[in-house]
Structures are given as C-alpha cells and as structure tokens.
Amino acid sequence: MAREPLFDGHGRRISDLRVSVTDRCNFRCQYCMPADGLPWLERAEVLTFEEIHRLASVMAPMGVTDLRLTGGEPLVRRGFPKLVEMLAAVPGIEDLSLTTNAYLLERDADALVEAGITRVNVSIDSLQKDRFFQLTRRDSLPQVLRGLEAIARHERVWPIKVNAVALRGFTEEEAIPFADFARSTSFQVRFIEFMPLDGDHSWSRDQVLTGEELRAIIHSVHPLEEAPREPHATARVFRFADGQGEIGFINPVSEPFCADCNRIRLTADGKLRTCLFSLHETDLRAPLRDGASDEELESVIRDAVWRKELKHRVGEPGFRQPARTMSAIGG
Ligand code: SAM
Ligand code: SF4
C-alpha cells in the first residue's frame, strides 16, 4: 500500500536507495582502500538478505523506486544473485542496479540478469593493464574486460556504464583512450571526481582532476557538445559533435549537485546515511532485530531523512572526512 512520500527537511523527495551489501572487496583501489584492506565487519554485524529485503519493502511504498546494490564489492557476497531476485520482487522497485568492479562478473552475469538486475555500472580506471594494476593493486584488467563483455551480451541491461575515478597525475593519460572507447563501443563512459572518502585519508583538493579539465582534453581531440541534463542526473553529459556517442562527467567536488540530491544510503551493517559525507548515521539494524513493526521502522527512517544534510562541505574550511571510507559506505 502506498504511503506518504519520503521528504527531507529541505523539500527534496527521496527516491533512490544505495545498499552496500558487503564492506569486503577483492581489489584495493588506491583512492578507496588501504593496501592491507580494512578490518572487515563480523558476519553477524552484516544485514542478512531478509533484513535488506525488509527495509526495501518498508521504503518502496514511500516512493523509493530505485535501488542500487554496491559495496565493497557486491559480487564477493555469497549467493548475491539470490538477493537480487528477492529485491526484484519488491512491489514498487522500478530500477534495480548494480555497481561492480566486474572481477567476478564473467561468473555471475547470466545469473544476475536472470535474477532481475536492470542496470549495471562497471568501474574501470584505466584501459591499460599496467596502469590498471597500479591503481587497483590487482593485475586484473583482462578478467574485468571479460566480465564487461559477459554482461554486455544481455541487451536487457543496456546501456552499461563504465565509470573511472579522475585523479590528477593519472587520468589525464586515460582521457583519450576512454573517449575512443566510448566512441567505438556501446558503453557509456563517466569520469567521477576523486572525493575525500579514501582509505588512507590523504585526499587533497589538488589531487582532483576536474570534469572540466577532462572535458577540455577530450574536446581538443574530439569536439563535444553538451546534451540536455536529465532530472536528478549526477553526470553532465556531452555528445561527440560528429555523432559518435557521448561521454559524461560527474563533478561532486567542482560542481556539487546537492540541491537535486534524491539519495540515501544503507551500509552493510544497517546504518542509514543521508549523505556520502555524513558524520552522523542512524542505526536501522537494532530496531530491525528488536522486532520493530513496519510503522516503527518507517518512523525512524522518516526522522533520519528529514535531517538530511543541505549540502556537503568538501573543500570548505572545517570540512571533516567521515571515518568510513567509500568501500564501507557504499559508493
Ligand atoms: N566495488 C565496486 C566498484 O568498485 O564498482 C562498488 C563499490 S565502489 C566503492 C563504488 C564506486 O565508488 C566505484 O566506481 C569507485 O570507483 C568509486 N569510488 C571509490 N572511492 C572513491 C573516491 N574516493 N572518490 C570517488 N569515487 C570513488
Ligand atoms: Fe573495491 Fe570498489 Fe573500493 Fe575498488 S572502488 S577498492 S573495487 S570497493
């Protein structure tokens, strides 16, 4: 049964929930995790599939129509396609997407599509094997590209996005190879500015290669024209002027899009986060496990969402990086 829509105290309607299904990962990307990994959550701390399903079922009638499954690396969670199947059956969920490093996608692509995944984003930061290794600390580009091919065989989940984090001193060299990739395949390439959510807590503004800088590099070789922006879209999308595809830039640092934010996040241990950069979280696991009714859960969620931050303060004096890193929040 439909309920009152979910609004924050600034009048933004919340319709997008990102669920981190595990804090674990098989990669150690420089901008996300320390080389030695992080202390993983204990199994009992992690929400079960049934608990995630319950929370999605409470939020969907409030107008949460989009669910993105992320992590950590979602595909390292045992039996993950089963969770996809359970969530795909929740009435009101219209879009069920996945963000993955694709290392295990060759194994899982068919099962995920069968289970009802509707969209897939694959993270790839370099199309060159040695540079991919340098950034992810795993020599796995061929395996990842096989995963990408495996999912691309399923037209049902097209268009597939390929996301690259933009780092100064690294990504300049990737700009044209990725532009060529976007022009010669059906994949939609997006660059994402490096955010202060890294495992080493060593982010600084000068390490961010902005979307505008990347756009200019690409434009000088392949002229670009801006495409109209879609509602709630985080990316600025540009078409190649010769009609050969498009490319996008997600610029949370240089051009924050907070005013239009419709997202909340659920960590693997059941904490609701109303902003990537929240310093405060709301525990949903305790009420869940203490036998809260749907109405009680709804009230805790509404109260937390009402207090959603107006905007992030990255780059402003006094900004504090959250203790959790991107891998532990769910990017
Ligand atoms: N492991 C999966 C993957 O890499 O796609 C899903 C989780 S990962 C945390 C989600 C996305 O966050 C990836 O595209 C990754 O590149 C991005 N990411 C991680 N750390 C980031 C940071 N510090 N700044 C910007 N993006 C980041
Ligand atoms: Fe793992 Fe994704 Fe973080 Fe890389 S970005 S370490 S693949 S969670």
Tab-separated table of C-alpha atoms and ligand atoms in Angstrom:
chain	number	residue	atom	x	y	z
A	1	MET	CA	0.000	0.000	0.000
A	2	ALA	CA	1.413	3.409	-0.986
A	3	ARG	CA	2.407	5.673	1.891
A	4	GLU	CA	3.316	9.337	2.199
A	5	PRO	CA	6.343	10.104	0.024
A	6	LEU	CA	9.703	10.416	1.759
A	7	PHE	CA	10.852	14.036	2.005
A	8	ASP	CA	13.796	15.658	3.711
A	9	GLY	CA	13.610	18.914	5.639
A	10	HIS	CA	14.794	20.863	2.603
A	11	GLY	CA	11.924	19.712	0.409
A	12	ARG	CA	13.835	17.094	-1.550
A	13	ARG	CA	11.934	13.935	-2.327
A	14	ILE	CA	13.985	10.798	-1.704
A	15	SER	CA	13.551	8.018	-4.245
A	16	ASP	CA	16.978	6.392	-4.541
A	17	LEU	CA	18.492	3.982	-2.013
A	18	ARG	CA	22.056	2.679	-2.351
A	19	VAL	CA	22.625	-0.507	-0.445
A	20	SER	CA	26.086	-1.678	0.470
A	21	VAL	CA	25.796	-5.467	0.614
A	22	THR	CA	29.297	-6.034	1.976
A	23	ASP	CA	32.244	-3.958	3.128
A	24	ARG	CA	34.661	-6.558	1.700
A	25	CYS	CA	36.423	-6.269	-1.598
A	26	ASN	CA	38.809	-8.236	-3.772
A	27	PHE	CA	40.514	-5.019	-5.025
A	28	ARG	CA	42.479	-2.386	-3.146
A	29	CYS	CA	41.947	0.739	-5.249
A	30	GLN	CA	44.320	3.480	-4.138
A	31	TYR	CA	41.562	6.076	-3.791
A	32	CYS	CA	39.259	3.795	-1.791
A	33	MET	CA	41.075	1.258	0.411
A	34	PRO	CA	44.429	0.965	2.124
A	35	ALA	CA	46.799	-1.618	0.601
A	36	ASP	CA	46.237	-4.004	3.538
A	37	GLY	CA	42.454	-3.691	3.414
A	38	LEU	CA	40.375	-2.658	6.400
A	39	PRO	CA	39.104	-4.510	9.475
A	40	TRP	CA	36.061	-6.275	7.980
A	41	LEU	CA	32.726	-6.424	9.721
A	42	GLU	CA	31.901	-9.646	11.545
A	43	ARG	CA	29.377	-11.780	9.732
A	44	ALA	CA	26.718	-11.261	12.410
A	45	GLU	CA	27.059	-7.498	12.013
A	46	VAL	CA	26.145	-7.594	8.333
A	47	LEU	CA	22.481	-7.363	7.379
A	48	THR	CA	21.048	-10.636	6.100
A	49	PHE	CA	19.295	-10.787	2.719
A	50	GLU	CA	15.983	-10.962	4.581
A	51	GLU	CA	16.818	-7.799	6.533
A	52	ILE	CA	17.775	-5.888	3.381
A	53	HIS	CA	14.576	-7.117	1.732
A	54	ARG	CA	12.526	-5.983	4.713
A	55	LEU	CA	13.988	-2.466	4.645
A	56	ALA	CA	13.476	-2.189	0.879
A	57	SER	CA	9.875	-3.327	1.384
A	58	VAL	CA	9.334	-0.630	4.012
A	59	MET	CA	10.881	2.107	1.844
A	60	ALA	CA	9.354	1.234	-1.536
A	61	PRO	CA	5.815	2.295	-0.549
A	62	MET	CA	7.314	5.653	0.495
A	63	GLY	CA	8.414	6.212	-3.090
A	64	VAL	CA	11.888	4.687	-3.039
A	65	THR	CA	11.742	3.283	-6.549
A	66	ASP	CA	15.454	2.974	-7.354
A	67	LEU	CA	17.751	0.547	-5.570
A	68	ARG	CA	21.450	0.348	-6.348
A	69	LEU	CA	23.465	-2.546	-4.941
A	70	THR	CA	27.052	-1.726	-4.180
A	71	GLY	CA	29.752	-2.217	-1.570
A	72	GLY	CA	32.650	-3.110	-1.081
A	73	GLU	CA	32.383	-5.490	-3.976
A	74	PRO	CA	28.827	-6.842	-4.143
A	75	LEU	CA	29.789	-9.953	-6.103
A	76	VAL	CA	32.009	-11.245	-3.290
A	77	ARG	CA	28.901	-11.621	-1.121
A	78	ARG	CA	27.968	-15.293	-1.240
A	79	GLY	CA	24.698	-16.008	-3.053
A	80	PHE	CA	24.366	-12.390	-4.211
A	81	PRO	CA	22.063	-13.173	-7.206
A	82	LYS	CA	19.548	-14.544	-4.701
A	83	LEU	CA	19.376	-11.101	-3.062
A	84	VAL	CA	18.810	-9.542	-6.489
A	85	GLU	CA	15.932	-11.947	-7.079
A	86	MET	CA	14.378	-11.096	-3.700
A	87	LEU	CA	14.648	-7.334	-4.280
A	88	ALA	CA	13.388	-7.518	-7.854
A	89	ALA	CA	10.154	-8.939	-6.443
A	90	VAL	CA	9.535	-5.986	-4.090
A	91	PRO	CA	6.467	-4.088	-5.369
A	92	GLY	CA	7.371	-0.507	-6.297
A	93	ILE	CA	11.047	-1.118	-7.089
A	94	GLU	CA	11.349	0.020	-10.701
A	95	ASP	CA	15.095	0.146	-11.128
A	96	LEU	CA	17.444	-2.395	-9.551
A	97	SER	CA	21.029	-1.629	-10.437
A	98	LEU	CA	24.500	-2.826	-9.561
A	99	THR	CA	27.893	-1.154	-9.225
A	100	THR	CA	30.755	-3.631	-9.540
A	101	ASN	CA	34.444	-3.880	-10.291
A	102	ALA	CA	33.463	-6.743	-12.656
A	103	TYR	CA	36.176	-9.113	-11.436
A	104	LEU	CA	33.526	-11.799	-10.844
A	105	LEU	CA	31.077	-10.639	-13.486
A	106	GLU	CA	32.051	-13.259	-16.049
A	107	ARG	CA	30.911	-15.850	-13.482
A	108	ASP	CA	27.736	-14.021	-12.417
A	109	ALA	CA	26.413	-12.017	-15.398
A	110	ASP	CA	23.818	-14.560	-16.557
A	111	ALA	CA	22.558	-15.245	-13.029
A	112	LEU	CA	22.225	-11.531	-12.270
A	113	VAL	CA	20.194	-10.798	-15.384
A	114	GLU	CA	18.074	-13.855	-14.763
A	115	ALA	CA	17.507	-12.642	-11.174
A	116	GLY	CA	16.226	-9.277	-12.422
A	117	ILE	CA	19.044	-6.745	-12.366
A	118	THR	CA	18.042	-3.855	-14.637
A	119	ARG	CA	21.221	-1.750	-14.945
A	120	VAL	CA	24.933	-2.276	-14.373
A	121	ASN	CA	27.793	0.162	-13.775
A	122	VAL	CA	31.304	-1.202	-14.090
A	123	SER	CA	34.225	0.652	-12.529
A	124	ILE	CA	37.388	0.714	-14.642
A	125	ASP	CA	40.016	3.380	-14.094
A	126	SER	CA	42.435	2.509	-16.862
A	127	LEU	CA	42.284	0.610	-20.122
A	128	GLN	CA	45.991	-0.182	-19.890
A	129	LYS	CA	46.930	-3.317	-17.978
A	130	ASP	CA	49.917	-1.960	-16.042
A	131	ARG	CA	48.163	1.267	-15.075
A	132	PHE	CA	45.062	-0.661	-14.048
A	133	PHE	CA	47.318	-2.730	-11.765
A	134	GLN	CA	48.928	0.399	-10.362
A	135	LEU	CA	45.592	1.870	-9.354
A	136	THR	CA	43.673	-1.195	-8.164
A	137	ARG	CA	46.725	-3.083	-6.852
A	138	ARG	CA	45.359	-6.097	-8.743
A	139	ASP	CA	46.598	-7.311	-12.114
A	140	SER	CA	43.094	-7.986	-13.343
A	141	LEU	CA	42.201	-5.864	-16.365
A	142	PRO	CA	41.699	-8.852	-18.741
A	143	GLN	CA	39.402	-10.550	-16.212
A	144	VAL	CA	37.441	-7.318	-15.744
A	145	LEU	CA	37.049	-6.818	-19.501
A	146	ARG	CA	35.776	-10.382	-19.812
A	147	GLY	CA	33.214	-9.543	-17.126
A	148	LEU	CA	32.188	-6.451	-19.043
A	149	GLU	CA	31.752	-8.476	-22.228
A	150	ALA	CA	29.727	-11.096	-20.369
A	151	ILE	CA	27.230	-8.555	-19.059
A	152	ALA	CA	27.101	-6.710	-22.390
A	153	ARG	CA	25.742	-9.876	-24.018
A	154	HIS	CA	22.488	-9.066	-22.251
A	155	GLU	CA	20.811	-6.237	-24.146
A	156	ARG	CA	18.188	-6.085	-21.394
A	157	VAL	CA	20.654	-4.206	-19.151
A	158	TRP	CA	21.908	-1.772	-21.812
A	159	PRO	CA	23.177	0.881	-21.744
A	160	ILE	CA	26.016	-0.225	-19.463
A	161	LYS	CA	28.064	2.491	-17.794
A	162	VAL	CA	31.811	2.377	-17.326
A	163	ASN	CA	32.949	4.682	-14.519
A	164	ALA	CA	36.500	5.932	-13.982
A	165	VAL	CA	37.709	7.948	-10.989
A	166	ALA	CA	39.542	11.074	-12.136
A	167	LEU	CA	42.876	11.615	-10.399
A	168	ARG	CA	45.340	14.359	-11.210
A	169	GLY	CA	48.614	12.968	-12.499
A	170	PHE	CA	46.968	9.754	-13.649
A	171	THR	CA	43.709	10.201	-15.520
A	172	GLU	CA	44.906	12.859	-17.992
A	173	GLU	CA	46.517	9.983	-19.903
A	174	GLU	CA	43.300	7.955	-19.800
A	175	ALA	CA	41.057	10.669	-21.226
A	176	ILE	CA	41.572	9.968	-24.932
A	177	PRO	CA	41.661	6.155	-24.643
A	178	PHE	CA	38.349	6.313	-22.755
A	179	ALA	CA	36.908	8.751	-25.299
A	180	ASP	CA	37.891	6.356	-28.091
A	181	PHE	CA	36.364	3.505	-26.113
A	182	ALA	CA	33.110	5.471	-25.703
A	183	ARG	CA	33.105	6.261	-29.439
A	184	SER	CA	33.748	2.717	-30.602
A	185	THR	CA	31.508	0.708	-28.234
A	186	SER	CA	28.011	0.950	-26.779
A	187	PHE	CA	29.344	1.609	-23.258
A	188	GLN	CA	28.602	4.961	-21.621
A	189	VAL	CA	31.788	6.305	-20.053
A	190	ARG	CA	31.644	8.560	-16.994
A	191	PHE	CA	34.507	10.173	-15.128
A	192	ILE	CA	33.973	10.777	-11.384
A	193	GLU	CA	35.972	13.347	-9.467
A	194	PHE	CA	38.067	11.921	-6.642
A	195	MET	CA	36.304	12.570	-3.313
A	196	PRO	CA	37.644	12.657	0.255
A	197	LEU	CA	36.466	9.151	1.118
A	198	ASP	CA	39.784	7.368	0.577
A	199	GLY	CA	41.103	4.678	2.874
A	200	ASP	CA	44.344	6.494	3.548
A	201	HIS	CA	42.592	9.775	4.470
A	202	SER	CA	45.109	11.616	2.349
A	203	TRP	CA	42.751	13.364	-0.108
A	204	SER	CA	43.609	16.901	-1.061
A	205	ARG	CA	41.887	19.207	-3.488
A	206	ASP	CA	44.905	19.350	-5.796
A	207	GLN	CA	44.594	15.580	-6.415
A	208	VAL	CA	41.197	16.108	-8.032
A	209	LEU	CA	41.256	16.249	-11.814
A	210	THR	CA	38.057	18.139	-12.534
A	211	GLY	CA	35.475	17.117	-15.073
A	212	GLU	CA	36.004	20.420	-16.848
A	213	GLU	CA	39.715	19.708	-17.268
A	214	LEU	CA	38.983	16.275	-18.674
A	215	ARG	CA	36.285	17.659	-20.946
A	216	ALA	CA	38.769	20.182	-22.338
A	217	ILE	CA	41.374	17.462	-23.031
A	218	ILE	CA	38.813	15.362	-24.898
A	219	HIS	CA	37.240	18.340	-26.678
A	220	SER	CA	40.618	19.291	-28.143
A	221	VAL	CA	40.744	15.941	-29.961
A	222	HIS	CA	37.076	15.034	-30.359
A	223	PRO	CA	34.831	18.137	-30.239
A	224	LEU	CA	31.980	17.836	-27.742
A	225	GLU	CA	28.533	19.425	-27.384
A	226	GLU	CA	26.618	19.447	-24.103
A	227	ALA	CA	23.477	17.296	-24.004
A	228	PRO	CA	20.349	18.347	-22.046
A	229	ARG	CA	20.531	17.371	-18.375
A	230	GLU	CA	18.017	14.833	-17.082
A	231	PRO	CA	16.307	15.320	-13.688
A	232	HIS	CA	18.456	14.018	-10.775
A	233	ALA	CA	21.223	13.059	-13.194
A	234	THR	CA	24.566	13.443	-11.475
A	235	ALA	CA	26.533	13.489	-14.726
A	236	ARG	CA	26.996	16.308	-17.206
A	237	VAL	CA	26.747	14.508	-20.495
A	238	PHE	CA	28.372	15.655	-23.751
A	239	ARG	CA	27.827	14.285	-27.234
A	240	PHE	CA	30.649	13.929	-29.704
A	241	ALA	CA	29.950	16.574	-32.325
A	242	ASP	CA	30.359	14.039	-35.136
A	243	GLY	CA	27.510	11.977	-33.679
A	244	GLN	CA	29.683	9.080	-32.483
A	245	GLY	CA	28.350	8.560	-28.967
A	246	GLU	CA	28.670	10.537	-25.741
A	247	ILE	CA	30.696	10.864	-22.564
A	248	GLY	CA	29.876	12.143	-19.074
A	249	PHE	CA	31.474	13.887	-16.124
A	250	ILE	CA	30.325	13.522	-12.524
A	251	ASN	CA	31.697	16.522	-10.680
A	252	PRO	CA	30.763	16.299	-6.988
A	253	VAL	CA	33.784	18.364	-5.915
A	254	SER	CA	33.943	21.133	-8.525
A	255	GLU	CA	30.196	21.354	-9.242
A	256	PRO	CA	28.212	19.841	-6.325
A	257	PHE	CA	24.719	18.690	-7.235
A	258	CYS	CA	23.374	18.504	-3.653
A	259	ALA	CA	20.349	20.720	-4.357
A	260	ASP	CA	18.949	17.953	-6.550
A	261	CYS	CA	20.021	15.002	-4.390
A	262	ASN	CA	17.380	12.298	-4.017
A	263	ARG	CA	19.615	9.649	-2.420
A	264	ILE	CA	20.132	7.904	0.853
A	265	ARG	CA	22.452	5.020	1.683
A	266	LEU	CA	22.341	1.878	3.778
A	267	THR	CA	25.657	0.460	4.974
A	268	ALA	CA	26.337	-3.263	5.147
A	269	ASP	CA	25.856	-3.146	8.931
A	270	GLY	CA	22.481	-1.469	8.649
A	271	LYS	CA	23.245	2.210	9.225
A	272	LEU	CA	21.235	4.751	7.259
A	273	ARG	CA	23.373	7.580	5.855
A	274	THR	CA	21.700	10.611	4.373
A	275	CYS	CA	24.836	11.936	2.653
A	276	LEU	CA	28.093	10.382	1.438
A	277	PHE	CA	29.821	12.788	3.800
A	278	SER	CA	27.504	12.377	6.810
A	279	LEU	CA	29.210	12.413	10.184
A	280	HIS	CA	26.053	11.008	11.752
A	281	GLU	CA	24.303	7.703	10.935
A	282	THR	CA	21.020	6.150	12.028
A	283	ASP	CA	21.006	2.541	13.110
A	284	LEU	CA	18.261	0.504	11.467
A	285	ARG	CA	19.684	-2.884	12.381
A	286	ALA	CA	18.917	-2.619	16.111
A	287	PRO	CA	15.217	-1.828	15.646
A	288	LEU	CA	15.031	-4.490	12.916
A	289	ARG	CA	16.487	-7.128	15.193
A	290	ASP	CA	14.482	-5.925	18.192
A	291	GLY	CA	11.267	-6.730	16.350
A	292	ALA	CA	10.191	-3.231	15.265
A	293	SER	CA	6.983	-3.066	13.240
A	294	ASP	CA	6.978	-1.617	9.706
A	295	GLU	CA	5.399	1.550	11.121
A	296	GLU	CA	8.169	1.892	13.707
A	297	LEU	CA	10.873	1.410	11.056
A	298	GLU	CA	9.133	3.905	8.820
A	299	SER	CA	9.133	6.475	11.590
A	300	VAL	CA	12.890	6.028	12.294
A	301	ILE	CA	13.624	6.354	8.547
A	302	ARG	CA	11.448	9.447	8.084
A	303	ASP	CA	13.023	11.131	11.067
A	304	ALA	CA	16.574	10.460	9.788
A	305	VAL	CA	15.737	11.552	6.240
A	306	TRP	CA	14.120	14.756	7.500
A	307	ARG	CA	17.536	15.719	8.894
A	308	LYS	CA	19.366	15.069	5.596
A	309	GLU	CA	22.249	17.483	5.150
A	310	LEU	CA	21.556	20.501	2.945
A	311	LYS	CA	24.868	20.026	1.123
A	312	HIS	CA	28.315	18.590	1.523
A	313	ARG	CA	31.119	20.902	2.552
A	314	VAL	CA	34.037	19.342	0.707
A	315	GLY	CA	36.749	21.920	0.202
A	316	GLU	CA	35.239	24.377	2.727
A	317	PRO	CA	37.098	25.341	5.915
A	318	GLY	CA	36.269	22.937	8.738
A	319	PHE	CA	35.283	20.038	6.435
A	320	ARG	CA	35.784	16.721	8.214
A	321	GLN	CA	36.207	13.494	6.278
A	322	PRO	CA	33.852	10.790	7.599
A	323	ALA	CA	35.532	7.900	9.438
A	324	ARG	CA	34.064	5.410	6.963
A	325	THR	CA	35.702	5.142	3.573
A	326	MET	CA	33.877	4.778	0.260
A	327	SER	CA	34.132	0.976	0.427
A	328	ALA	CA	32.467	0.940	3.861
A	329	ILE	CA	29.737	3.409	2.905
A	330	GLY	CA	28.723	2.039	-0.458
A	331	GLY	CA	29.577	4.291	-3.362
B	1	SAM	N1	33.486	-2.284	-5.718
B	1	SAM	C1	32.516	-1.745	-6.589
B	1	SAM	C2	33.153	-0.880	-7.649
B	1	SAM	O1	34.305	-0.525	-7.494
B	1	SAM	O2	32.446	-0.555	-8.603
B	1	SAM	C3	31.408	-0.991	-5.883
B	1	SAM	C4	31.813	-0.122	-4.720
B	1	SAM	S1	32.855	1.263	-5.135
B	1	SAM	C5	33.077	1.986	-3.547
B	1	SAM	C6	31.726	2.318	-5.978
B	1	SAM	C7	32.316	3.413	-6.800
B	1	SAM	O3	32.948	4.350	-5.950
B	1	SAM	C8	33.366	2.955	-7.784
B	1	SAM	O4	33.039	3.426	-9.083
B	1	SAM	C9	34.623	3.611	-7.294
B	1	SAM	O5	35.493	3.933	-8.330
B	1	SAM	C10	34.082	4.836	-6.596
B	1	SAM	N2	34.987	5.397	-5.595
B	1	SAM	C11	35.630	4.764	-4.598
B	1	SAM	N3	36.366	5.617	-3.861
B	1	SAM	C12	36.171	6.840	-4.406
B	1	SAM	C13	36.652	8.154	-4.103
B	1	SAM	N4	37.469	8.358	-3.070
B	1	SAM	N5	36.257	9.175	-4.888
B	1	SAM	C14	35.421	8.969	-5.943
B	1	SAM	N6	34.913	7.762	-6.271
B	1	SAM	C15	35.297	6.707	-5.518
B	2	SF4	FE1	36.889	-2.267	-4.003
B	2	SF4	FE2	35.281	-0.737	-5.458
B	2	SF4	FE3	36.764	0.315	-3.448
B	2	SF4	FE4	37.990	-0.529	-5.637
B	2	SF4	S1	36.475	1.137	-5.514
B	2	SF4	S2	38.611	-0.986	-3.501
B	2	SF4	S3	36.762	-2.234	-6.250
B	2	SF4	S4	35.127	-1.121	-3.230
